[in-house]
Coordinates of C-alpha atoms in Angstrom, one line a residue:
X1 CA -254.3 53.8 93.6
X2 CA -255.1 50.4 92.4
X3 CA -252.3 47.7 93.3
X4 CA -251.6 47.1 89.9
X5 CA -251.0 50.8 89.0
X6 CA -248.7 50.8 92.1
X7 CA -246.5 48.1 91.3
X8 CA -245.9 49.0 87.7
X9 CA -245.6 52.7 88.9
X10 CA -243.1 50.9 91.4
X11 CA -240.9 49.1 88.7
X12 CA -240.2 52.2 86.9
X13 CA -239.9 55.0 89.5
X14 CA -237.4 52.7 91.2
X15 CA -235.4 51.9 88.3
X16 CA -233.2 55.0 88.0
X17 CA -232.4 53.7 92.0
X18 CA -231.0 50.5 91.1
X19 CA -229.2 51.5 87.6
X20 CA -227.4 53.6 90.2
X21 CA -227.0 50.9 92.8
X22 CA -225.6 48.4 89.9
X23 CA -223.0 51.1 88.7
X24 CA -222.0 51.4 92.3
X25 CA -222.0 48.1 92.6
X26 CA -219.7 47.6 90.1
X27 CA -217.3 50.4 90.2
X28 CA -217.1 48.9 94.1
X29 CA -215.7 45.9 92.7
X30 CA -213.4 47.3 90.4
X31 CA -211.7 50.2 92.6
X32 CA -211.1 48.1 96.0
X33 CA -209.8 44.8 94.3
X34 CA -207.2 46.9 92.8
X35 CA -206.7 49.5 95.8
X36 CA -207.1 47.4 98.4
X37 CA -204.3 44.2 98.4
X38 CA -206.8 40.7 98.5
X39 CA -205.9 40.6 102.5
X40 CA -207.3 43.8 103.2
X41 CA -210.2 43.5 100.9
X42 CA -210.9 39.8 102.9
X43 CA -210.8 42.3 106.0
X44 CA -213.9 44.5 104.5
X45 CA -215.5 41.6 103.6
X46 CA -215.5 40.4 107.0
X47 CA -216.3 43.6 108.6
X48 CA -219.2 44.0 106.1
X49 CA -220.7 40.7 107.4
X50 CA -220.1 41.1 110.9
X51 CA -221.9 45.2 110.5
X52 CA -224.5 43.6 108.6
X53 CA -225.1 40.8 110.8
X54 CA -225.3 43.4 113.7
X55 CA -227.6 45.9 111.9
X56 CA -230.2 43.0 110.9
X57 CA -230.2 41.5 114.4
X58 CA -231.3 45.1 116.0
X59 CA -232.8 47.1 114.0
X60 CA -234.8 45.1 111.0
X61 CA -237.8 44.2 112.8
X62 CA -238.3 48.2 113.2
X63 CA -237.5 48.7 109.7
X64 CA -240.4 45.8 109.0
X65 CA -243.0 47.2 110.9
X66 CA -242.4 50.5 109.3
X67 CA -243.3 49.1 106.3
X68 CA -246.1 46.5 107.1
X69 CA -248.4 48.4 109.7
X70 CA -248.2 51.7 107.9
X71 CA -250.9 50.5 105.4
X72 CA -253.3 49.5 108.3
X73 CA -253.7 52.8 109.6
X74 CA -256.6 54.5 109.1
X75 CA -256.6 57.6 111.3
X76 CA -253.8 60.5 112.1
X77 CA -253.6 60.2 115.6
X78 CA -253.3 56.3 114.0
X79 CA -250.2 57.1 112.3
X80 CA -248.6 60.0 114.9
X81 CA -248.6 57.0 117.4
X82 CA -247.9 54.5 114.7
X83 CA -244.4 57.0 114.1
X84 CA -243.8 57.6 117.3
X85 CA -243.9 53.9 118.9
X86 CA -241.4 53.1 116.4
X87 CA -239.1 56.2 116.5
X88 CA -238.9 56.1 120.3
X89 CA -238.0 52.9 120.4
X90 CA -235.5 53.1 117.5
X91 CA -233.5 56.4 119.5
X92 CA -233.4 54.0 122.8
X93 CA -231.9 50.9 120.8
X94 CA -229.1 53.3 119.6
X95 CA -228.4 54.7 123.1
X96 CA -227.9 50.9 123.9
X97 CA -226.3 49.9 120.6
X98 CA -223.2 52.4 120.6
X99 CA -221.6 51.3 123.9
X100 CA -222.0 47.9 123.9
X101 CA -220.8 47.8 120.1
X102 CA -218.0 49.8 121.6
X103 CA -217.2 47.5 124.0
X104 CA -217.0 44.6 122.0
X105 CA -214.7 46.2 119.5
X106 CA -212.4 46.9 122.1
X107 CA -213.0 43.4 123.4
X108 CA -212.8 41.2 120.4
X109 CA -209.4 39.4 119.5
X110 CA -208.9 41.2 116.7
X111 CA -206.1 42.5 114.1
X112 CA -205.9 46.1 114.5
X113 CA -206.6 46.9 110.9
X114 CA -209.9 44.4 111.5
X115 CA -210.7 46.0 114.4
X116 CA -210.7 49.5 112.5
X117 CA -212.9 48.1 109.8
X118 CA -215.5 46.6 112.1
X119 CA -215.2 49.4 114.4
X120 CA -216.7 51.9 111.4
X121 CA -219.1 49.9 110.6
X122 CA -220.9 49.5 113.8
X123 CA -221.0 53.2 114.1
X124 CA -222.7 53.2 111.0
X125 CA -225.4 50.8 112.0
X126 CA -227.7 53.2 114.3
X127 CA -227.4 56.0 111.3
X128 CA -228.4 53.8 108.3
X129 CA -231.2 52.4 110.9
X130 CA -233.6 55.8 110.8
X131 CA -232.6 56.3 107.1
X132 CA -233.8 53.2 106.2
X133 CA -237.1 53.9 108.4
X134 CA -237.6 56.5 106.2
X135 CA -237.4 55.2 103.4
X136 CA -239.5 52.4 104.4
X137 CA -242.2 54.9 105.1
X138 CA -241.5 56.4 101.3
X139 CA -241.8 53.0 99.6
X140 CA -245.3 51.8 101.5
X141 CA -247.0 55.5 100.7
X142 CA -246.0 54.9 97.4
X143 CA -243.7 58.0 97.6
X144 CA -241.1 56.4 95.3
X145 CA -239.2 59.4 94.2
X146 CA -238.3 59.9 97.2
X147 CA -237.3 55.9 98.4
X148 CA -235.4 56.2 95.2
X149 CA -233.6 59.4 95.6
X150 CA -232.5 58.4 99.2
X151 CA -230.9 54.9 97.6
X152 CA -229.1 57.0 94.8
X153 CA -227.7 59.8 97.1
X154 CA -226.3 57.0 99.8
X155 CA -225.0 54.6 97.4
X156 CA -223.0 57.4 95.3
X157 CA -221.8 59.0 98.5
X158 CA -220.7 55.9 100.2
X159 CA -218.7 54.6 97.2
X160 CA -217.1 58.1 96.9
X161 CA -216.0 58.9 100.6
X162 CA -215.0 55.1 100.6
X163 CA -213.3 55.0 97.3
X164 CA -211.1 58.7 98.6
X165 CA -210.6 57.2 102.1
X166 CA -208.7 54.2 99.8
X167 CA -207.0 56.7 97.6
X168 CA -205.5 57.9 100.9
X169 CA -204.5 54.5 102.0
X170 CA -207.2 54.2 104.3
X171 CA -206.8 50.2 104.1
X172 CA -209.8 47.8 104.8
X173 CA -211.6 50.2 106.9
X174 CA -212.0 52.9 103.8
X175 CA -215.4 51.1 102.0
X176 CA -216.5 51.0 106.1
X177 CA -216.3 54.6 106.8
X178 CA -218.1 55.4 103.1
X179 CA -220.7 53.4 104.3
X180 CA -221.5 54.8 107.8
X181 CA -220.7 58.5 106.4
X182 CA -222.9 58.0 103.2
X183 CA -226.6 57.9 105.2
X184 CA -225.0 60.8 108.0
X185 CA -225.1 63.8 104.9
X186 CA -228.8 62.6 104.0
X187 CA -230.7 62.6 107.4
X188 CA -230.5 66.2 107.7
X189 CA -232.9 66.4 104.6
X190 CA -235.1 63.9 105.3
X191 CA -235.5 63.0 109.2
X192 CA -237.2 66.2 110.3
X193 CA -240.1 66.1 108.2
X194 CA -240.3 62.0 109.7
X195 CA -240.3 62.8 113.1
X196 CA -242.9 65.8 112.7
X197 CA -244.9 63.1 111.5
X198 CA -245.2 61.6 115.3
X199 CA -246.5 64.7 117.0
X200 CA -248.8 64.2 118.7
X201 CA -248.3 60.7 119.1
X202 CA -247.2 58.7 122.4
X203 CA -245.4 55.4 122.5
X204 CA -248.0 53.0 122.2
X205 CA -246.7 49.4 124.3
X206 CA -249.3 47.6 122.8
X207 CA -248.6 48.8 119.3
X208 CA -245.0 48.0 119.9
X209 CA -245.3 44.3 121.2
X210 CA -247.3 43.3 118.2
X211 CA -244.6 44.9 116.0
X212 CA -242.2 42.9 118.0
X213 CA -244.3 40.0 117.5
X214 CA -244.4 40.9 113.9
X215 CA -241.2 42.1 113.3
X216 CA -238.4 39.5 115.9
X217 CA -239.0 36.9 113.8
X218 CA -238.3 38.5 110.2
X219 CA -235.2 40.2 112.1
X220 CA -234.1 37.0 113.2
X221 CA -235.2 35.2 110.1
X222 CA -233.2 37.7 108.0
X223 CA -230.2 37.3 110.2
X224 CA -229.9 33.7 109.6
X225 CA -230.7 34.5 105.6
X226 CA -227.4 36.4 106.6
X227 CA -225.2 33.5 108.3
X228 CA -226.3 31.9 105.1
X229 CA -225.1 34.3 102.8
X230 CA -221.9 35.1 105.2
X231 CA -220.5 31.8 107.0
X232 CA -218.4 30.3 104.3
X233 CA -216.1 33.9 105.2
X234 CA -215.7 33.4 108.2
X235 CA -214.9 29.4 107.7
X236 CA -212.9 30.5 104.7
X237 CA -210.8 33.1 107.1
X238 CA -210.7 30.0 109.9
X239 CA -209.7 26.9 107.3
X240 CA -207.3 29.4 104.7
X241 CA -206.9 33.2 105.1
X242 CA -208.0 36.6 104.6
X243 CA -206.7 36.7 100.9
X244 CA -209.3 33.7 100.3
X245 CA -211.9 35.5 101.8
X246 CA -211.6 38.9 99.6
X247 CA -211.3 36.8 96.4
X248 CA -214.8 34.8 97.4
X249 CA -216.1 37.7 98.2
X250 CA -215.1 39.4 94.8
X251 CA -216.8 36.7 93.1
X252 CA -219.7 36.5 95.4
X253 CA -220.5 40.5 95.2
X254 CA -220.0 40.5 91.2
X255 CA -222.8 37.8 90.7
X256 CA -224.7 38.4 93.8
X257 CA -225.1 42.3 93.5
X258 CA -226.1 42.0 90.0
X259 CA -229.1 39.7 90.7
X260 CA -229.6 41.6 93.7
X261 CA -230.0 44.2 92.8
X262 CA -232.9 43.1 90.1
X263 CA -234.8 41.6 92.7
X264 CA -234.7 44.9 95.5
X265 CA -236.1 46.8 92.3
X266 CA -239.0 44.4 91.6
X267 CA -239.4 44.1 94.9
X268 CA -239.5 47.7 96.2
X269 CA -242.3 47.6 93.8
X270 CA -243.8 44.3 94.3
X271 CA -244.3 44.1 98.4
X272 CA -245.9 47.1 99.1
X273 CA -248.2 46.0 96.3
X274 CA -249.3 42.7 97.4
X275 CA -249.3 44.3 100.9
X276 CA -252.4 47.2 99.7
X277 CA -254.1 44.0 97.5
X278 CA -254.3 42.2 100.7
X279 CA -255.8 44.5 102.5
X280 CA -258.0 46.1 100.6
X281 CA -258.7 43.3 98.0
X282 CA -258.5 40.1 100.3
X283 CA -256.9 36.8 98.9
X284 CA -258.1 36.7 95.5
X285 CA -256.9 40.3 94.7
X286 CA -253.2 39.3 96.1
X287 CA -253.4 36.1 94.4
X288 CA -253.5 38.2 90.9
X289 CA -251.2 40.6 91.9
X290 CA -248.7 37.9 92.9
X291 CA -248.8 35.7 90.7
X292 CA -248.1 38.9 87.8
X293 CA -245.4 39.8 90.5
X294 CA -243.9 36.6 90.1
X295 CA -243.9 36.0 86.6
X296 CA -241.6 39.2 86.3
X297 CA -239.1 38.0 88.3
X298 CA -239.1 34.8 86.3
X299 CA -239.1 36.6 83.4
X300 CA -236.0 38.6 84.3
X301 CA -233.9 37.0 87.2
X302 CA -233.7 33.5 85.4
X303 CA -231.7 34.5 82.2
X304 CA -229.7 36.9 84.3
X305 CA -228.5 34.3 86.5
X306 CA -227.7 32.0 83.3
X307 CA -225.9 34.6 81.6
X308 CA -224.0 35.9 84.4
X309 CA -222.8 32.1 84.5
X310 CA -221.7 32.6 80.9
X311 CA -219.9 35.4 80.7
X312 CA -218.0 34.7 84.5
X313 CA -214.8 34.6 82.9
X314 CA -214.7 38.0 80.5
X315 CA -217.0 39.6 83.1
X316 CA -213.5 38.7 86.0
X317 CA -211.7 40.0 83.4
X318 CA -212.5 43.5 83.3
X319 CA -214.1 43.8 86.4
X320 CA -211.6 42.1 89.3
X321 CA -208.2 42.7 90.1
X322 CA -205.6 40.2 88.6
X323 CA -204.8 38.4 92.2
X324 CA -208.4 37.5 92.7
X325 CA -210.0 36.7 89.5
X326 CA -209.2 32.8 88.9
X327 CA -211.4 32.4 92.2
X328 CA -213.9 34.8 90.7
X329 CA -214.3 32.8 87.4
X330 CA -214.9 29.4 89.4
X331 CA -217.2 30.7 92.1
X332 CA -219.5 32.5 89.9
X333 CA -222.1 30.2 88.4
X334 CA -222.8 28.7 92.3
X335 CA -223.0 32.4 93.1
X336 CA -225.7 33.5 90.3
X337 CA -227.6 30.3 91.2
X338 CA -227.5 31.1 95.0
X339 CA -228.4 34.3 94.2
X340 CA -231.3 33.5 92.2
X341 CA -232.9 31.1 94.6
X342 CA -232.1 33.6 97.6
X343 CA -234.0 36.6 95.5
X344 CA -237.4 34.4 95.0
X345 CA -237.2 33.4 99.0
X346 CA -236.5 36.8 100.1
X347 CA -238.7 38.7 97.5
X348 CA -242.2 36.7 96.7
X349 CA -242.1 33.3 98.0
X350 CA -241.2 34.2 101.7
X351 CA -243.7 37.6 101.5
X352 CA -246.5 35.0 102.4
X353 CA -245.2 34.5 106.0
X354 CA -245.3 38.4 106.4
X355 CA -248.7 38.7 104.4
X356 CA -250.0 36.8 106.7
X357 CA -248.3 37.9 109.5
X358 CA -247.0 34.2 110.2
X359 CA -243.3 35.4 111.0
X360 CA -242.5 32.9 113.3
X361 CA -242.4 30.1 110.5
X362 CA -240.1 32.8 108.6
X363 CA -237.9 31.9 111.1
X364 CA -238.2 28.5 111.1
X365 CA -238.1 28.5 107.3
X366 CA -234.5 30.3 107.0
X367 CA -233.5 28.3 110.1
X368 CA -233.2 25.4 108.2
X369 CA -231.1 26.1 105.4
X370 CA -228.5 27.6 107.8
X371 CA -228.4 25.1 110.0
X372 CA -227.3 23.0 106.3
X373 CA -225.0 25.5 105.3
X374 CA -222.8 25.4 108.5
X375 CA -222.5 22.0 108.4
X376 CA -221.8 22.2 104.2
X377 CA -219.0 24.3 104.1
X378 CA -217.4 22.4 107.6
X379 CA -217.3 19.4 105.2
X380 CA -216.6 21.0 102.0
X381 CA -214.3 24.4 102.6
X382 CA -211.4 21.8 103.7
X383 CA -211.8 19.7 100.5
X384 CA -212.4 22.5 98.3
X385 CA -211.7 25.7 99.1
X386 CA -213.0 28.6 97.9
X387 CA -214.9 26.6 95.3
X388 CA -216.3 24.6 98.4
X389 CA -217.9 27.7 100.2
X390 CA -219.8 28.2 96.8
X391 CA -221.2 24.9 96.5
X392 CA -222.2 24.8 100.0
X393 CA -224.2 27.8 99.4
X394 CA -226.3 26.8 96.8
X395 CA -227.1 23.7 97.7
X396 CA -228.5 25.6 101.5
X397 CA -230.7 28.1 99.0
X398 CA -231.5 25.2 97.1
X399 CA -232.7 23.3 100.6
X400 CA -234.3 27.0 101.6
X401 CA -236.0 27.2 98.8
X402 CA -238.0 23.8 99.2
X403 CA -238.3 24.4 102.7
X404 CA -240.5 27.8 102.3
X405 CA -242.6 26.3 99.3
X406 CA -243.7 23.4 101.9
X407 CA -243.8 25.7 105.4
X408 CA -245.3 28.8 103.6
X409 CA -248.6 26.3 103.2
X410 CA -249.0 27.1 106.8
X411 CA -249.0 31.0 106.2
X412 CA -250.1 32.3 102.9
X413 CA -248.6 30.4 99.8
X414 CA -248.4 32.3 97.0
X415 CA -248.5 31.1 93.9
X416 CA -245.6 29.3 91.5
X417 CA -245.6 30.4 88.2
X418 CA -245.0 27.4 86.7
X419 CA -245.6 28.6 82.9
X420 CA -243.9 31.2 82.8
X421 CA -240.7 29.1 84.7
X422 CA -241.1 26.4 81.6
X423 CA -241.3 29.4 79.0
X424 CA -238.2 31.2 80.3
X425 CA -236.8 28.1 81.2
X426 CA -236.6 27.1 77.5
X427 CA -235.8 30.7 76.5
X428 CA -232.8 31.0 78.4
X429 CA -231.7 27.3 77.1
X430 CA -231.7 28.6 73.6
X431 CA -229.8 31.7 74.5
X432 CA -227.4 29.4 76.5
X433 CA -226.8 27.8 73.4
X434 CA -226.0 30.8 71.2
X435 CA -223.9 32.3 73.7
X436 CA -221.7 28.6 74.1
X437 CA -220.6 28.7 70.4
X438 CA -219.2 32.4 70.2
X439 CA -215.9 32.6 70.0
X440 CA -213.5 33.6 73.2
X441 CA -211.9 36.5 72.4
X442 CA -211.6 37.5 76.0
X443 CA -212.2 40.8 77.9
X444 CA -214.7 44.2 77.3
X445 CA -215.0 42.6 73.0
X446 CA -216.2 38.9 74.8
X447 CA -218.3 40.7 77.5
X448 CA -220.0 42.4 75.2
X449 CA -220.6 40.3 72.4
X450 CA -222.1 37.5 74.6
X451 CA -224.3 39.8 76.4
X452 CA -225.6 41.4 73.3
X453 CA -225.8 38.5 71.3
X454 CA -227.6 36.5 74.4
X455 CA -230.2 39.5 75.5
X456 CA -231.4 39.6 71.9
X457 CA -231.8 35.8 71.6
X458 CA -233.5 35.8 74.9
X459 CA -235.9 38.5 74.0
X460 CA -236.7 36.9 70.7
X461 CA -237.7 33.6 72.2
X462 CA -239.1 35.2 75.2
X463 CA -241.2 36.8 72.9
X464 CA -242.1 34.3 70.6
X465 CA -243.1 32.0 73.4
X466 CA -245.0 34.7 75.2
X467 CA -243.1 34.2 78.1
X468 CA -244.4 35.8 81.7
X469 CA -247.0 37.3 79.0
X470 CA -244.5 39.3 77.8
X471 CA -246.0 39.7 74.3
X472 CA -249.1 40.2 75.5
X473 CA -248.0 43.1 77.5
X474 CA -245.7 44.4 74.4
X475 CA -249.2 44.7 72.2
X476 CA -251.2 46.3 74.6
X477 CA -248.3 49.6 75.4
X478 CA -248.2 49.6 71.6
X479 CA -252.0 50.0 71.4
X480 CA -252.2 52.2 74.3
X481 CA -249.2 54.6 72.3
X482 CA -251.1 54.5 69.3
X483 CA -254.7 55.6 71.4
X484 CA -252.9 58.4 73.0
X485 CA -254.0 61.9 71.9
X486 CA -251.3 63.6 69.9

C-alpha cells in the first residue's frame, strides 16, 4: 500500500471515529454543565488534568513506540519480541502505578469530592494504557476499522456510564468513572488477540532502551504540551475558585474539542503515512506526502478555528449551561486560536522530531512554551481572570509554534505550506466577512445560519482560489466517477 493510498484510505475510514468523538464531545458539554453545578464541573476538570497528566508521564512513550517501531520490523520473531518488550513492560508499570497512585490519593490535601474524582481517574490510567497500545498497533498496520471502532465504542460508553453516574448524583467524579469504565468493557475483545501476537517473543532490553530513548522524550514532551494546555486550571483554582475553573474549562473543551478533534482524524491518517514514506521512500517521498498532509490541515483547521471564533456566542448559547456561558463567549476565540496552533505542533510540524527520531529536541521544543505559559498566566490570571488564562495560552502556542519551526531544522523540518496558508488565509477572510454582517438572532436559528452561510462562502472561494489544490482534487474524483464501469 502506497503512502498516499494509506493516508487518504486513513481520512475516510477514521471519519465515522471522530463524527462520533465530536458528538460525544458535545453532548459532554451540554449534559455536565447542566448536571453538574460549575464547582463540581471545575472539580472534573481538574481531575481530568491531573489523570491526564499522570497517564502521559507513564505510559505515552509505550504508546509511541507502539506505533513508530512497528513499521521497522521486518521478521515475526521481529514483531513477537517487538510485542512482547512492550507488553511486559507496560503490565510491570501498572503493578507500580496502582499503589503508588493509591497512595497519593490518600496523601494529597484534597476535598473529598476532589479526591473521589482524581481517585477514578487514576484507576483508569493503566486500563486506557493497553487499549490505546492496541490501537496504536491498528492505526500503524493500517487496520483502521478497527482503530476506529475501538475510539467509537470508548467514547460512547464513557459518555454514557458518566452521563448515568451524574443522573444518579454521582457529582464531579461521574465523567471520571465513565472514562476509566469505558476502555474496561472493550479489552476483553480486543487484548487477547494482541498479546498472542508476542508468543514467542522475550523481553528484548535492548529493544526497550532504544524505545525509551525514543519514546521519554515524546512522553515528557507531551506532558509539558499538557502543563500548557492545563496550568491556567490550576492557577485559576489557586488565584479564584473551582466555579472559574469549570466555566474555562467549558469554553476551552467547546473550542478545543472541536479543532481537536479535526486534527486526531487527519492525523490518525497522516502519521503513519509519513512514517511508511520515510521508510520505504526516503526524504523526497515524505517530503510529498507531507507537504499534501499539510495542506489538508490548512485547508480545514484554519476556517474552523475562524468560524468557531464567530459563532462563540450562539454556539454558548445552546451548548453551555446558563452559569458558565458569559466566560465561554469571551474565552473562545483565544481557545480556537490555541487550538489551532497546538493541532499543527502536535500533528505535522513536531512529527519531524519523531521522523527522525530526534525526540530529545521534542522536549526541548515544548519545554519552552511552558516554561512561557507559567509565567503568563502568574502575570495575567490576577489581572484578568478567566480571560487572562486564555490569552496566556495562546500567546505560549504562539511562542511554541515558532520555537518547533526553528528547532525542528535540527531533526527533519517538514515543509510549510505557505500557498495554501495565503489561499485559505484569504478564503476564510471573505467568509469572516459574510458571516460579520448577518444579523444576531441568537441561539440554534444564529448557529446555524452563520455556519451555513460561512461553510458555503468558504467552499466557494476555497474553490475558486484552488486552495490546498482543492479544485484540482474535486476534478480528478469527478473524472475518476465518470471512468468507473457502470
Amino acid at each position: 500500500m502506497s503512502e498516499k493510498h494509506m493516508f487518504w484510505r486513513g481520512v475516510w475510514g477514521y471519519l465515522p471515529a471522530q463524527i462520533v468523538q465530536g458528538v460525544v464531545g458535545f453532548l459532554t458539554i451540554v449534559v455536565f454543565t447542566r448536571l453538574l453545578s460549575p464547582e463540581d464541573f471545575g472539580r472534573y476538570a481538574l481531575a481530568f488534568s491531573v489523570t491526564t497528566l499522570a497517564h502521559t508521564a507513564t505510559f505515552s512513550w509505550l504508546e509511541a513506540s507502539m506505533a513508530r517501531f512497528w513499521a521497522a520490523e521486518r521478521t515475526p520473531e521481529g514483531l513477537a519480541t517487538h510485542f512482547a518488550s512492550l507488553y511486559r513492560t507496560s503490565f510491570a508499570l501498572i503493578a507500580v502505578f496502582v499503589p503508588v497512585a493509591a497512595v497519593a490519593v490518600w496523601l494529597l490535601p484534597l476535598t473529598p469530592a476532589l479526591k473521589l474524582a482524581v481517585g477514578f481517574g487514576l484507576a483508569g490510567a493503566p486500563i486506557r494504557n493497553l487499549a490505546k497500545l492496541a490501537q496504536e498497533r491498528y492505526r500503524a498496520a493500517g487496520e483502521v476499522s478497527k482503530a476506529a471502532w475501538v475510539d467509537m465504542a470508548v467514547a460512547l460508553l464513557g459518555f454514557g456510564v458518566g452521563a448515568g453516574f451524574a443522573l444518579a448524583g454521582g457529582g464531579a467524579a461521574s465523567p471520571m468513572l465513565g472514562l476509566m469504565l469505558a476502555p474496561l468493557f472493550v479489552l476483553p475483545f480486543i487484548l487477547p488477540g494482541e498479546l498472542r501476537r508476542s508468543t514467542g517473543g522475550a523481553l528484548d532490553r535492548q529493544r526497550l532502551k532504544a524505545y525509551a530513548a525514543y519514546g521519554y522524550p515524546i512522553a515528557a514532551s507531551l506532558t509539558l504540551a499538557l502543563v500548557l494546555a492545563s496550568t491556567d486550571r490550576f492557577l485559576l483554582a489557586a488565584f479564584m475558585d473551582t466555579g472559574a475553573v469549570g466555566a474555562y474549562h467549558a469554553a476551552y473543551t467547546l473550542a478545543n474539542r472541536t479543532l481537536d478533534i479535526l486534527f486526531i482524524w487527519l492525523g490518525a491518517a497522516g502519521a503513519p503515512a509519513m512514517v511508511m514514506a520515510l521508510e520505504r521512500g526516503g526524504r523526497e517521498a515524505l517530503r510529498r506526502a507531507a507537504l499534501e498532509q499539510g495542506e489538508i490541515l490548512i485547508l480545514v483547521g484554519l476556517p474552523a478555528a475562524v468560524g468557531l471564533s464567530l459563532v462563540a456566542r450562539p454556539l454558548a448559547e445552546l451548548m453551555i449551561g446558563l452559569d458558565l456561558r458569559a466566560a465561554a463567549v469571551m474565552v473562545t476565540p483565544w481557545i480556537a486560536a490555541s487550538a489551532l496552533m497546538s493541532g499543527l505542533i502536535a500533528y505535522y510540524f513536531g512529527l519531524g522530531f519523531t521522523l527522525a527520531r530526534r525526540t530529545g529536541l521534542l522536549l526541548v521544543t515544548m519545554a519552552i512554551p511552558a516554561v512561557c505559559n507559567i509565567l503568563l498566566n502568574l502575570l495575567l490570571i490576577p489581572r484578568l481572570g478567566v480571560q487572562g488564562a486564555a490569552i496566556s495560552t495562546a500567546l505560549s502556542f504562539l511562542i511554541g509554534l515558532i520555537a518547533c519551526l526553528v528547532i525542528s531544522r535540527r531533526a527533519i523540518a517538514l515543509p510549510i505550506p505557505c500557498e495554501a496558508l495565503i489561499r485559505c488565509g484569504i478564503a476564510a477572510a471573505g467568509m469572516t466577512g459574510v458571516v460579520s454582517a448577518l444579523p444576531p438572532l441568537g441561539g440554534l436559528i444564529e448557529l446555524a445560519l452563520d455556519a451555513s452561510v460561512g461553510g458555503m462562502v468558504y467552499a466557494a472561494l476555497a474553490v475558486t482560489l484552488n486552495a490546498a489544490g482543492v479544485r484540482d482534487l474535486l476534478r480528478r474524483l469527478i473524472q475518476a466517477r465518470r471512468s468507473a464501469p457502470a
